JSON list of C-alpha atoms in Angstrom, two decimals:
[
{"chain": "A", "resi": 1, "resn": "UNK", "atom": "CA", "xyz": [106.78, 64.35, 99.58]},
{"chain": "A", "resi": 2, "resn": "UNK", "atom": "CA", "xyz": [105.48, 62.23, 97.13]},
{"chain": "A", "resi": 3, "resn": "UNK", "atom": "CA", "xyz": [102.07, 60.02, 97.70]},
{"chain": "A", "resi": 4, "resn": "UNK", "atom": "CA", "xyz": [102.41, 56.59, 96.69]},
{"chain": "A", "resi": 5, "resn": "UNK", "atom": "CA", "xyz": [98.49, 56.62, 95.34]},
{"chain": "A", "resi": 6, "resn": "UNK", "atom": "CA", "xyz": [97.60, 54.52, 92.24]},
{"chain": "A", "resi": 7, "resn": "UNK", "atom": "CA", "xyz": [95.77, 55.45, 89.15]},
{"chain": "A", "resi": 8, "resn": "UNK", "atom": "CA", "xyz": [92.83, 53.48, 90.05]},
{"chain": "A", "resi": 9, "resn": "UNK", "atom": "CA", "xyz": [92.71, 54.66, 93.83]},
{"chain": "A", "resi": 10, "resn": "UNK", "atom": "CA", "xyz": [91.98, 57.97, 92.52]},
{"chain": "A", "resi": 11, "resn": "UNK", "atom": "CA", "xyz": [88.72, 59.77, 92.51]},
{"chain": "A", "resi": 12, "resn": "UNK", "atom": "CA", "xyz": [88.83, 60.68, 89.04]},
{"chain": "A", "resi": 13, "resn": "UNK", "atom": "CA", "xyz": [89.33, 56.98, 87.97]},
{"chain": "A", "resi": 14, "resn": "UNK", "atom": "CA", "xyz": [86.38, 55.81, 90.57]},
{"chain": "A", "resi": 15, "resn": "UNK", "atom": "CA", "xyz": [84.33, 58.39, 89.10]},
{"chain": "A", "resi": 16, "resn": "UNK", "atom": "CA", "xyz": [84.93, 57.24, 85.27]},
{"chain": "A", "resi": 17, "resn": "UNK", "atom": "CA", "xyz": [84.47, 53.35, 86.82]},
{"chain": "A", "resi": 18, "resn": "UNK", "atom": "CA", "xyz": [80.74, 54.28, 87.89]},
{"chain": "A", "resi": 19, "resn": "UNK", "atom": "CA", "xyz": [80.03, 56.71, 84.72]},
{"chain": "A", "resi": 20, "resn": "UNK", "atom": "CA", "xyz": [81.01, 53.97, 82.94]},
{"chain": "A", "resi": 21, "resn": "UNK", "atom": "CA", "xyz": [78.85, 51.60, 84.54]},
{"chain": "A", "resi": 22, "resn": "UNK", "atom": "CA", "xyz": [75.87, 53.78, 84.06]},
{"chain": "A", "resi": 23, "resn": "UNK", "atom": "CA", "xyz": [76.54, 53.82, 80.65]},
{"chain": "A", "resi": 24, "resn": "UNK", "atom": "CA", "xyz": [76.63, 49.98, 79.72]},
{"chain": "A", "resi": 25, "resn": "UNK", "atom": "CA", "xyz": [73.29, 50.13, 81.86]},
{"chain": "A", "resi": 26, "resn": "UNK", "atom": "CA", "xyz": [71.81, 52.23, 80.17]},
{"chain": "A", "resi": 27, "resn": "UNK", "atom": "CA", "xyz": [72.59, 51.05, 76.92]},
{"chain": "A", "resi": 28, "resn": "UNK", "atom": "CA", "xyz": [71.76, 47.64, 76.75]},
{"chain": "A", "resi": 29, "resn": "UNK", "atom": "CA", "xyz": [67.84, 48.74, 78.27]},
{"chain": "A", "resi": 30, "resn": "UNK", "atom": "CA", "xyz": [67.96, 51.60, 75.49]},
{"chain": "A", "resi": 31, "resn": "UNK", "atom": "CA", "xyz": [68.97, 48.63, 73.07]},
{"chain": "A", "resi": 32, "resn": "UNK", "atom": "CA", "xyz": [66.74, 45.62, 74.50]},
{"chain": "A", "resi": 33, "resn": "UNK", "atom": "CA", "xyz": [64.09, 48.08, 74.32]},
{"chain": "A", "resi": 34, "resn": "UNK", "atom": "CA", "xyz": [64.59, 49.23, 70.75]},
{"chain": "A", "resi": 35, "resn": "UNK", "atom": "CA", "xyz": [64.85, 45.56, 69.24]},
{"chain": "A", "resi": 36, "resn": "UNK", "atom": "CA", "xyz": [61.34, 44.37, 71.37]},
{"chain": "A", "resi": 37, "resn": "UNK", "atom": "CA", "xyz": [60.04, 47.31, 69.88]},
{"chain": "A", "resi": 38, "resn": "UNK", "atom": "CA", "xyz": [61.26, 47.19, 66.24]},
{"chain": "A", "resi": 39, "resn": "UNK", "atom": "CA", "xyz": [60.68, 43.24, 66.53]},
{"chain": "A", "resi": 40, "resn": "UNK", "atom": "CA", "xyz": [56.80, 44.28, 67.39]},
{"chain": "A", "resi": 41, "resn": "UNK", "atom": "CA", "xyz": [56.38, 46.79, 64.73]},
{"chain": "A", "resi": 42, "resn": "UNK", "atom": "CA", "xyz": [57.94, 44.08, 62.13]},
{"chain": "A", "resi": 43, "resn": "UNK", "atom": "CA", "xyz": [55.44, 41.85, 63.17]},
{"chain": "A", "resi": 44, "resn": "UNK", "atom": "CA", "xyz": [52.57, 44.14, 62.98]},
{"chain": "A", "resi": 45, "resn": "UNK", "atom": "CA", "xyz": [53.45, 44.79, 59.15]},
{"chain": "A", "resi": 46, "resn": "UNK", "atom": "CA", "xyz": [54.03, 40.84, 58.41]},
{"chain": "A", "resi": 47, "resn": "UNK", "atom": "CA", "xyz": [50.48, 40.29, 59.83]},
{"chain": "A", "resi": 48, "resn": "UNK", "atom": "CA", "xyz": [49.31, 43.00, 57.85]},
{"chain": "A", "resi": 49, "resn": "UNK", "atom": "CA", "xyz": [50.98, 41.30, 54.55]},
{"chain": "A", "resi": 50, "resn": "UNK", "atom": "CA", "xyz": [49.18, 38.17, 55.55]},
{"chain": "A", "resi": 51, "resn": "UNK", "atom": "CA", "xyz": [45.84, 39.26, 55.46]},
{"chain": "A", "resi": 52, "resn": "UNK", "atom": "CA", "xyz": [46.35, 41.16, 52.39]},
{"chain": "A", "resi": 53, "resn": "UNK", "atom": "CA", "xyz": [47.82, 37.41, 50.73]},
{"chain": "A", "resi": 54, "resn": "UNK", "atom": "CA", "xyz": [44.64, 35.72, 51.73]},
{"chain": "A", "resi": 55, "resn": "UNK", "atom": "CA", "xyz": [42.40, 38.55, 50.00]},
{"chain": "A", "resi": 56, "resn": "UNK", "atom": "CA", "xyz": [44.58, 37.19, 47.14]},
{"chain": "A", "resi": 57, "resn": "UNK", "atom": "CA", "xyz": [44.89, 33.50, 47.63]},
{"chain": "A", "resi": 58, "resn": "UNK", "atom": "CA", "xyz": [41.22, 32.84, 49.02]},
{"chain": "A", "resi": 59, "resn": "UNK", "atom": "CA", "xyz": [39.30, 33.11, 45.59]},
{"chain": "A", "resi": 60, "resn": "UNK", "atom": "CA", "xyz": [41.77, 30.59, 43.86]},
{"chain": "A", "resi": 61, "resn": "UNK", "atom": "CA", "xyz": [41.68, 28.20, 47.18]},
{"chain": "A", "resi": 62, "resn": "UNK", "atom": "CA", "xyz": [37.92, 28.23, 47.59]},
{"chain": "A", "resi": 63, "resn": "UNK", "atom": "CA", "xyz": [37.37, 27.26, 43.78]},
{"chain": "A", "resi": 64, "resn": "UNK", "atom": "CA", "xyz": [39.55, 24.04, 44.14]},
{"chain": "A", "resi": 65, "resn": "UNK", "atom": "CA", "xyz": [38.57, 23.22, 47.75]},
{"chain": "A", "resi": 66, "resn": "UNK", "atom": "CA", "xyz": [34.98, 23.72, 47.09]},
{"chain": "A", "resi": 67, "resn": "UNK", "atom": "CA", "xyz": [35.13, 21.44, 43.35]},
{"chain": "A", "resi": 68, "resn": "UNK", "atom": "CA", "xyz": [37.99, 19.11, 45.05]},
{"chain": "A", "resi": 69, "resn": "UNK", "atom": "CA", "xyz": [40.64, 20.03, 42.48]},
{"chain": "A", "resi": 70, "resn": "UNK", "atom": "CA", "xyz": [43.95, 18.77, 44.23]},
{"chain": "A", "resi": 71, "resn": "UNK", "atom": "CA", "xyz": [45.78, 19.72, 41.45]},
{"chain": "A", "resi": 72, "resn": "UNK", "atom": "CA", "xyz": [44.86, 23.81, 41.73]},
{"chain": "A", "resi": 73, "resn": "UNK", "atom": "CA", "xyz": [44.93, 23.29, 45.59]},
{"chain": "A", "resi": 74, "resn": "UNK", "atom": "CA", "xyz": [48.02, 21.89, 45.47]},
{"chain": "A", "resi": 75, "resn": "UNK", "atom": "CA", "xyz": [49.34, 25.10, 42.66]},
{"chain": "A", "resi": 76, "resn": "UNK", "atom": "CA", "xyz": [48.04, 27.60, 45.23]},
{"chain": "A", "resi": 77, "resn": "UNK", "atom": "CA", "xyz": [49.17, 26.43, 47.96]},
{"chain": "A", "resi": 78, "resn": "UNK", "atom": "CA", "xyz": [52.60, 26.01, 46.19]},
{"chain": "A", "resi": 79, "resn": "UNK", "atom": "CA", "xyz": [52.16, 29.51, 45.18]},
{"chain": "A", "resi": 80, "resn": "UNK", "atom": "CA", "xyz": [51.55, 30.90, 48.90]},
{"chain": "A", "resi": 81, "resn": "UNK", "atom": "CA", "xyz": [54.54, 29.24, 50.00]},
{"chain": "A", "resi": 82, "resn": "UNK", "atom": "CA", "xyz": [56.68, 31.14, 47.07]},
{"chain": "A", "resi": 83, "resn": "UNK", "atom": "CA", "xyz": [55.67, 34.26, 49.02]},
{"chain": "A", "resi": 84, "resn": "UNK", "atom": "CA", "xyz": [58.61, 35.71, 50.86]},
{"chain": "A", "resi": 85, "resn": "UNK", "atom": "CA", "xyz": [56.82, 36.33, 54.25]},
{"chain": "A", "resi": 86, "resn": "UNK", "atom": "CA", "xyz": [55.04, 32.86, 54.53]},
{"chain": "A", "resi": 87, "resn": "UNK", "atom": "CA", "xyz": [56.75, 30.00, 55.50]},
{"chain": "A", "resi": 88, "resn": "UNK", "atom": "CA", "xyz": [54.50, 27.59, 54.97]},
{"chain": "A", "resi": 89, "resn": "UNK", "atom": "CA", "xyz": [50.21, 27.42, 54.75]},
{"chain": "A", "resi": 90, "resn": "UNK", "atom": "CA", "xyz": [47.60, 24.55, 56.30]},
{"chain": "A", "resi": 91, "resn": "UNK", "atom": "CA", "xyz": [44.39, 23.98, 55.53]},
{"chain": "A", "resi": 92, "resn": "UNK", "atom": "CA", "xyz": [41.76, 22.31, 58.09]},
{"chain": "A", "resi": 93, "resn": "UNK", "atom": "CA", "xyz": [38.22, 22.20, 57.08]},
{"chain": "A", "resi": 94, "resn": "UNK", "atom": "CA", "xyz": [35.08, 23.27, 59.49]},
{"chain": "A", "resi": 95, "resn": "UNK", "atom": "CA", "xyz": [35.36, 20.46, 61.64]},
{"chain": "A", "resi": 96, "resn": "UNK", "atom": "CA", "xyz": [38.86, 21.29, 62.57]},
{"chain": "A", "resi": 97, "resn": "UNK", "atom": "CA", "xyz": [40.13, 18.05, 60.37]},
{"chain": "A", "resi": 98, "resn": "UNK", "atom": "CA", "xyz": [43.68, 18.65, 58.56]},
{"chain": "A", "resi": 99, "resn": "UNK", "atom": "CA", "xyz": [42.73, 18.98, 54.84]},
{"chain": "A", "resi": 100, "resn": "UNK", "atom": "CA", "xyz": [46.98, 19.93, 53.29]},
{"chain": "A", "resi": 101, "resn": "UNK", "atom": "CA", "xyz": [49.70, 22.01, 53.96]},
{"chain": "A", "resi": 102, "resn": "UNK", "atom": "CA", "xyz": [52.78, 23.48, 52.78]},
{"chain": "A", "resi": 103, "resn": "UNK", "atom": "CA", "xyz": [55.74, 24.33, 54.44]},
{"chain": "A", "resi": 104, "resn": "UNK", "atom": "CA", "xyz": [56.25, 25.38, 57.87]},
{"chain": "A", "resi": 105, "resn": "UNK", "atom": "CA", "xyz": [53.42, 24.96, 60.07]},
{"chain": "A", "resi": 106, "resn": "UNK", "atom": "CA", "xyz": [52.51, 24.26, 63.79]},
{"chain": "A", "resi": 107, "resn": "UNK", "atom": "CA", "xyz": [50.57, 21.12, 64.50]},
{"chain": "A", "resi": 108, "resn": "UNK", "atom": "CA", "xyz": [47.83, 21.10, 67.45]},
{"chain": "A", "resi": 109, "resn": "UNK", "atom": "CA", "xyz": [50.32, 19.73, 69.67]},
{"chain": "A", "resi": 110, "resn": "UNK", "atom": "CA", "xyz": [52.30, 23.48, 68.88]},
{"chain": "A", "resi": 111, "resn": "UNK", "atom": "CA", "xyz": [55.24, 21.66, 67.18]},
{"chain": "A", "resi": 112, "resn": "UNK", "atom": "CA", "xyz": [56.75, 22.85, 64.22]},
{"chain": "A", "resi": 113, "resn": "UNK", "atom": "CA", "xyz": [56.43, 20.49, 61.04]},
{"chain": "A", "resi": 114, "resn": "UNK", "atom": "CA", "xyz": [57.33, 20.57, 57.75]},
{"chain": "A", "resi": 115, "resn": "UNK", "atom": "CA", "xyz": [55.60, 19.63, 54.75]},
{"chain": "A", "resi": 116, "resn": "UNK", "atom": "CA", "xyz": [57.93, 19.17, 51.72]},
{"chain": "A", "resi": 117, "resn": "UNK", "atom": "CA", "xyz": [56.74, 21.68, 48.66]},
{"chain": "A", "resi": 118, "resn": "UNK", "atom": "CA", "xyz": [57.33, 18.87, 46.26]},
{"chain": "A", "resi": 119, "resn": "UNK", "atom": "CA", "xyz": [56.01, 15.39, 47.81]},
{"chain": "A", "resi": 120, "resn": "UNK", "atom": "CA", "xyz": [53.84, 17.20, 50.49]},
{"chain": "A", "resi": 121, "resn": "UNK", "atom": "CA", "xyz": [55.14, 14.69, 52.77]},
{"chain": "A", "resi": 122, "resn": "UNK", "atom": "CA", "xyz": [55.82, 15.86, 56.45]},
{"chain": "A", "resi": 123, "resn": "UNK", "atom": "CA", "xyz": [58.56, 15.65, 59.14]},
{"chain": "A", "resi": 124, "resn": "UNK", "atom": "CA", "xyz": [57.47, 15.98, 63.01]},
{"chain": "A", "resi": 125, "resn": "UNK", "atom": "CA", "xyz": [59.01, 17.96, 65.42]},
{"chain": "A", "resi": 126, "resn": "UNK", "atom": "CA", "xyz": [61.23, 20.18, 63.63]},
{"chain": "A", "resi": 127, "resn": "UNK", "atom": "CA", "xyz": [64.02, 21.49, 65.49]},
{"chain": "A", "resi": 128, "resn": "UNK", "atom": "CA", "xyz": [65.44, 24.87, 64.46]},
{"chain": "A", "resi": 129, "resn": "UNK", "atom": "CA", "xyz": [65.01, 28.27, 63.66]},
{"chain": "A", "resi": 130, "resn": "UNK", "atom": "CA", "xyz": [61.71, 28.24, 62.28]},
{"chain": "A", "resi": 131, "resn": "UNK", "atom": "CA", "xyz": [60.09, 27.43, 66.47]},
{"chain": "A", "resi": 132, "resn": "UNK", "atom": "CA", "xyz": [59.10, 31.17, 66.47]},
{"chain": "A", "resi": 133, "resn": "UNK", "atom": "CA", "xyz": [56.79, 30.82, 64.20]},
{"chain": "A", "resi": 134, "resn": "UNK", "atom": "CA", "xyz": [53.61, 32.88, 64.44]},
{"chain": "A", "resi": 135, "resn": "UNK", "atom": "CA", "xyz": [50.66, 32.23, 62.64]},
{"chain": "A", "resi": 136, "resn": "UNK", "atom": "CA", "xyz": [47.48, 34.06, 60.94]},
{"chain": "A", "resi": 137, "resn": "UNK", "atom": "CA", "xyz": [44.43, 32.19, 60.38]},
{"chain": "A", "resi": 138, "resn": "UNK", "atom": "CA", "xyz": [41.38, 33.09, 58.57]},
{"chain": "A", "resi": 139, "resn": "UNK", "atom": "CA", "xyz": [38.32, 31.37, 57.24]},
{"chain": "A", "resi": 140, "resn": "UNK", "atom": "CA", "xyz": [37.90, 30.33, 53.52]},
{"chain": "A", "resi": 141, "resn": "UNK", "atom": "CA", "xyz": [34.41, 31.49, 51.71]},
{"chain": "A", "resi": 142, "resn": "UNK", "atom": "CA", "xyz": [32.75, 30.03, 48.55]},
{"chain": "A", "resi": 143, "resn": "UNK", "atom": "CA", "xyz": [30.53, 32.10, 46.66]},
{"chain": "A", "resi": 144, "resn": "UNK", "atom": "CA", "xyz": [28.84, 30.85, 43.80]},
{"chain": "A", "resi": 145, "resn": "UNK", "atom": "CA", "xyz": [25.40, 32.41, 42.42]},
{"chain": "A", "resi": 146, "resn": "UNK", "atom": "CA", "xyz": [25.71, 35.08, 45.14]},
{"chain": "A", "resi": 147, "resn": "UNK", "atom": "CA", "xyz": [25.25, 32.20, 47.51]}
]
């Protein structure tokens, strides 16, 4: 006598079906979890770049903020944006006024805008795939004298 089972009635294939399962489970946690975590770890380093660039770019910006040279403001800020990691830099002064910017940047409202490198003229609202943008900030000393 021959049993008229199918392939897929049998408990070899229902056991493959729920292995299989497991497996695509598994697998997309195992990979969700490794790109949060390499996502956080490339952050972390980016951050760490940042703070390094405004070791650099803080002497050169507190010369020409503090004498009011918008030429060598404008030259460092272009050369902050030229910096593969930044996407764009603002300056506000101590009363929280917008001073310039370059680039990429969030306004108070938390919208993206962009600030043309050439005419430093500025689009609202920019719609795209810079809206994950993250942002270090850091205040800008003048020392003159030792003062």
């Amino acid at each position: 006598m021959k049993a008229n089972t199918k392939w897929k009635d049998t408990l070899a294939a229902k056991l493959l079906v729920k292995v299989f399962q497991y497996y695509i489970f598994i697998t997309v946690i195992v990979t969700l979890a490794h790109m949060s975590m390499d996502f956080s770890f490339t952050k972390d380093i980016v951050e760490d770049d940042l703070k390094v660039f405004h070791t650099s770019f803080e002497p050169g910006l507190s010369v020409a903020l503090w004498n009011q040279e918008d030429d060598a403001l404008q030259s460092s800020l272009l050369a902050i944006y030229h910096v593969p990691q930044i996407e764009g830099a603002k300056i506000i002064d101590e009363n929280g006024n917008f001073v310039t910017a370059i680039g990429y940047v969030k306004n108070e409202h938390g919208q993206v805008t962009y600030y043309d490198p050439n005419t430093l003229s500025h689009n609202e609202s920019i719609s795209g795939g810079s809206q994950s943008l993250f942002s270090y900030s850091n205040n800008i000393h003048h020392q003159e004298d030792n003062i």
